[in-house]
Amino acid sequence: MGFTVIIPARLGSTRLPNKPLADLGGKPMVVRVAERARASGASRIIVAADHPDILAACAAHGIEACMTRADHPSGTDRIAEVALALGLAPDEVVVNLQGDEPLIDPALLAACAARIRDGVPMATVAHPITEVADAFNPNVVKVVLDKAGRALYFSRATIPWHRDAFATSKDTLPAGYAPLRHVGLYAYSNAFLQAYPALDSAPLETIEALEQLRVLWHGYPIAVHITDSAPPAGVDTPEDLERVRRHYAP
């Protein structure tokens, strides 16, 4: 199944200004991300940029890029603009790969894209939580699934809550209990991607500060691909940037 990867890249960043252009072993971060996407088997990779400097960096390395409006409220809205400009067919699968994921496993992109089918217009990724601290960390987003592998709910809370075990102790994860951590990689049918910006925000989305809850609130299913282990962390801080630079060091 063919799919298109669109990489939203925004120059402004509170914690790490000019992040898409940060040097990683002689290439800008956004180029490294596009190279990972290229290894996924995607039929097309395009960067959704908000600044001419990102366009220039991509052009210098043979990466297709498109300028977008600067006022998009989310990366999803940004890639929807690009998908519309490209004239993609309604059933084309679009993968939203964040521009700060230069170590992403390319196979995850293909696996996520493969979960899109008739009646399931959106997909994402999760992996089992193995550390008790992560299970109780509100910055670690959890997801619970139905029997078909579709999301029932996403939360910053510990879900599912192991009533009996946690009544005794919260120091370890009970045997056989494996909550799932959500990974922020998404795939959509283009028809749904174009409909998404018109969806009203949802009360649960506002409470949890989780955009994907808008999709469930409006009754759309989200398929979840389960991977065995956590993907390498993205780049949010100067410390993250140094970690990734070590990976690309000669």
Coordinates of C-alpha atoms in Angstrom, one line a residue:
M1 CA 0.0 0.0 0.0
G2 CA 1.4 3.4 -1.0
F3 CA 1.4 6.3 1.4
T4 CA 2.7 9.9 1.6
V5 CA 4.7 11.2 4.5
I6 CA 4.3 14.9 5.4
I7 CA 6.7 16.3 8.0
P8 CA 5.5 19.5 9.7
A9 CA 8.4 21.7 10.5
R10 CA 8.0 25.0 12.4
L11 CA 11.0 27.3 12.9
G12 CA 9.8 28.9 16.1
S13 CA 10.3 26.8 19.3
T14 CA 10.2 28.1 22.9
R15 CA 12.7 25.6 24.2
L16 CA 14.9 25.1 21.1
P17 CA 14.8 27.9 18.6
N18 CA 15.5 27.0 14.9
K19 CA 15.1 23.3 15.8
P20 CA 14.4 22.0 12.3
L21 CA 17.8 23.5 11.1
A22 CA 19.9 22.2 14.0
D23 CA 23.0 20.5 12.6
L24 CA 23.1 16.7 13.0
G25 CA 26.3 15.3 11.5
G26 CA 26.4 17.9 8.7
K27 CA 22.8 17.9 7.8
P28 CA 19.8 19.8 9.2
M29 CA 17.5 17.9 11.5
V30 CA 14.5 18.2 9.2
V31 CA 16.6 16.6 6.4
R32 CA 17.6 13.7 8.7
V33 CA 13.9 13.1 9.5
A34 CA 13.1 13.1 5.8
E35 CA 15.8 10.6 5.2
R36 CA 14.3 8.3 7.8
A37 CA 10.9 8.6 6.1
R38 CA 12.5 7.8 2.7
A39 CA 13.6 4.4 4.2
S40 CA 10.0 3.6 5.1
G41 CA 8.9 2.8 1.5
A42 CA 6.7 5.9 1.3
S43 CA 5.8 6.9 -2.2
R44 CA 6.4 10.6 -1.4
I45 CA 8.0 12.6 1.3
I46 CA 7.4 16.3 1.7
V47 CA 8.2 18.8 4.4
A48 CA 5.5 21.3 5.5
A49 CA 7.5 24.4 6.3
D50 CA 6.5 27.7 7.9
H51 CA 9.7 29.6 6.9
P52 CA 11.8 30.1 3.8
D53 CA 15.0 29.0 5.6
I54 CA 13.4 25.5 6.0
L55 CA 12.6 25.4 2.3
A56 CA 16.2 26.4 1.4
A57 CA 17.6 23.7 3.7
C58 CA 15.4 21.0 2.1
A59 CA 16.2 22.2 -1.4
A60 CA 19.9 22.0 -0.7
H61 CA 19.6 18.3 0.1
G62 CA 17.0 17.3 -2.5
I63 CA 14.1 17.1 -0.1
E64 CA 10.6 18.2 -1.4
A65 CA 9.1 21.0 0.7
C66 CA 6.1 23.2 0.6
M67 CA 5.5 26.6 2.4
T68 CA 2.4 26.7 4.6
R69 CA 0.6 29.4 6.6
A70 CA 2.3 30.4 9.8
D71 CA -0.9 30.5 11.9
H72 CA -1.9 26.8 12.0
P73 CA -3.0 25.7 15.5
S74 CA -1.5 22.3 15.1
G75 CA 0.8 20.1 12.9
T76 CA -2.3 18.2 11.7
D77 CA -3.8 21.4 10.3
R78 CA -0.5 22.2 8.6
I79 CA -0.2 18.8 6.9
A80 CA -3.9 19.0 5.8
E81 CA -3.0 22.2 3.9
V82 CA -0.2 20.5 2.1
A83 CA -2.2 17.4 1.3
L84 CA -4.9 19.6 -0.2
A85 CA -2.3 21.5 -2.2
L86 CA -0.9 18.3 -3.6
G87 CA -4.3 17.2 -4.8
L88 CA -4.0 13.8 -3.1
A89 CA -6.9 11.4 -3.7
P90 CA -9.4 11.0 -0.8
D91 CA -8.3 7.4 -0.1
E92 CA -4.6 8.3 -0.1
V93 CA -2.9 7.5 3.2
V94 CA -1.0 10.3 4.8
V95 CA 1.5 9.8 7.6
N96 CA 2.2 12.7 10.0
L97 CA 5.9 12.5 11.1
Q98 CA 7.0 15.1 13.5
G99 CA 10.1 17.1 12.3
D100 CA 12.0 16.4 15.5
E101 CA 12.1 12.6 15.2
P102 CA 15.5 12.0 13.5
L103 CA 15.8 8.5 15.0
I104 CA 12.4 7.2 14.2
D105 CA 12.3 3.6 13.0
P106 CA 11.1 3.8 9.3
A107 CA 9.2 0.5 9.7
L108 CA 6.9 2.2 12.2
L109 CA 5.7 4.6 9.5
A110 CA 4.7 1.7 7.2
A111 CA 3.1 -0.3 10.0
C112 CA 1.0 2.7 11.1
A113 CA 0.0 3.5 7.5
A114 CA -1.1 -0.1 7.0
R115 CA -3.7 0.2 9.8
I116 CA -5.8 2.6 7.7
R117 CA -8.7 0.8 5.9
D118 CA -12.4 1.3 5.1
G119 CA -14.1 2.6 8.2
V120 CA -10.9 3.3 10.1
P121 CA -9.6 6.7 8.9
M122 CA -6.9 7.3 11.5
A123 CA -4.1 5.2 13.1
T124 CA -1.4 5.7 15.6
V125 CA 1.2 3.7 17.6
A126 CA 1.7 2.5 21.2
H127 CA 4.1 0.3 23.2
P128 CA 3.9 -1.5 26.5
I129 CA 5.0 0.4 29.6
T130 CA 7.6 -1.5 31.7
E131 CA 8.6 1.2 34.2
V132 CA 6.3 2.0 37.1
A133 CA 7.4 5.6 37.1
D134 CA 6.1 5.9 33.5
A135 CA 2.8 4.4 34.5
F136 CA 2.2 7.2 37.0
N137 CA 3.8 10.1 35.0
P138 CA 1.1 12.5 33.6
N139 CA 3.6 13.4 30.8
V140 CA 3.4 9.8 29.5
V141 CA 0.2 9.5 27.6
K142 CA -1.6 6.2 27.9
V143 CA -4.1 4.5 25.7
V144 CA -6.6 1.6 26.2
L145 CA -7.9 -0.5 23.3
D146 CA -10.9 -2.5 22.4
K147 CA -10.7 -6.1 21.2
A148 CA -10.2 -4.9 17.6
G149 CA -7.1 -2.9 18.5
R150 CA -8.8 0.4 18.3
A151 CA -8.5 3.2 20.9
L152 CA -11.1 3.4 23.6
Y153 CA -9.5 6.4 25.3
F154 CA -6.2 8.3 25.7
S155 CA -5.3 9.8 29.1
R156 CA -2.5 11.3 31.1
A157 CA -3.9 9.3 34.0
T158 CA -2.9 5.7 34.7
I159 CA -5.3 3.6 32.6
P160 CA -6.4 0.9 33.0
W161 CA -6.3 1.4 36.8
H162 CA -5.4 -1.9 38.5
R163 CA -7.8 -1.6 41.4
D164 CA -6.7 -4.5 43.5
A165 CA -2.9 -4.3 43.0
F166 CA -2.6 -0.5 43.4
A167 CA -4.7 -0.7 46.6
T168 CA -1.8 -2.6 48.1
S169 CA 1.2 -1.0 46.4
K170 CA 2.2 1.4 43.6
D171 CA 5.9 0.6 43.8
T172 CA 5.9 -2.0 41.1
L173 CA 3.8 -3.0 38.1
P174 CA 1.6 -6.1 38.8
A175 CA 2.4 -9.3 37.0
G176 CA 0.5 -9.4 33.7
Y177 CA -0.3 -5.7 33.8
A178 CA 1.1 -3.8 30.8
P179 CA -0.4 -0.4 30.2
L180 CA 0.3 1.1 26.8
R181 CA 2.2 4.3 26.1
H182 CA 1.0 6.3 23.2
V183 CA 3.6 7.4 20.6
G184 CA 2.8 10.6 18.7
L185 CA 3.0 9.1 15.1
Y186 CA -0.2 9.3 13.1
A187 CA -1.7 8.2 9.8
Y188 CA -4.9 9.3 8.2
S189 CA -6.9 8.8 5.1
N190 CA -6.7 12.1 3.2
A191 CA -10.5 12.4 3.2
F192 CA -10.5 12.4 7.0
L193 CA -7.4 14.6 7.2
Q194 CA -9.3 17.3 5.2
A195 CA -12.3 16.9 7.4
Y196 CA -10.3 17.1 10.7
P197 CA -9.7 20.9 10.8
A198 CA -13.5 21.5 10.7
L199 CA -14.1 19.3 13.8
D200 CA -15.0 21.3 16.9
S201 CA -12.7 20.9 19.9
A202 CA -14.0 18.5 22.5
P203 CA -14.3 19.0 26.3
L204 CA -12.2 15.9 27.0
E205 CA -9.5 17.2 24.6
T206 CA -9.4 20.5 26.6
I207 CA -9.3 18.8 30.0
E208 CA -6.5 16.3 29.1
A209 CA -4.7 18.6 26.6
L210 CA -4.7 15.7 24.1
E211 CA -5.8 16.6 20.5
Q212 CA -6.5 13.0 19.5
L213 CA -9.5 12.9 21.9
R214 CA -11.3 15.2 19.5
V215 CA -11.4 12.3 17.0
L216 CA -12.9 9.9 19.5
W217 CA -15.3 12.5 20.7
H218 CA -16.7 12.9 17.3
G219 CA -17.1 9.1 16.8
Y220 CA -14.2 8.3 14.5
P221 CA -12.2 5.1 15.3
I222 CA -8.4 5.2 15.7
A223 CA -6.5 2.0 15.0
V224 CA -3.4 1.4 17.2
H225 CA -0.3 -0.4 16.0
I226 CA 1.5 -2.0 19.0
T227 CA 5.3 -2.1 18.8
D228 CA 7.4 -4.1 21.3
S229 CA 9.6 -1.3 22.6
A230 CA 9.7 2.5 22.9
P231 CA 11.0 4.3 19.8
P232 CA 14.0 6.6 20.4
A233 CA 12.9 9.9 22.0
G234 CA 12.6 12.9 19.8
V235 CA 14.3 16.3 20.3
D236 CA 12.5 18.7 22.6
T237 CA 15.4 20.1 24.7
P238 CA 19.1 21.1 24.3
E239 CA 20.0 17.9 26.1
D240 CA 18.0 15.8 23.6
L241 CA 19.8 17.6 20.8
E242 CA 23.2 16.6 22.2
R243 CA 22.1 13.0 22.6
V244 CA 21.0 12.8 18.9
R245 CA 24.2 14.6 17.8
R246 CA 26.2 11.8 19.4
H247 CA 24.3 9.3 17.3
Y248 CA 25.2 11.1 14.1
A249 CA 28.8 11.9 15.1
P250 CA 31.4 10.4 12.8

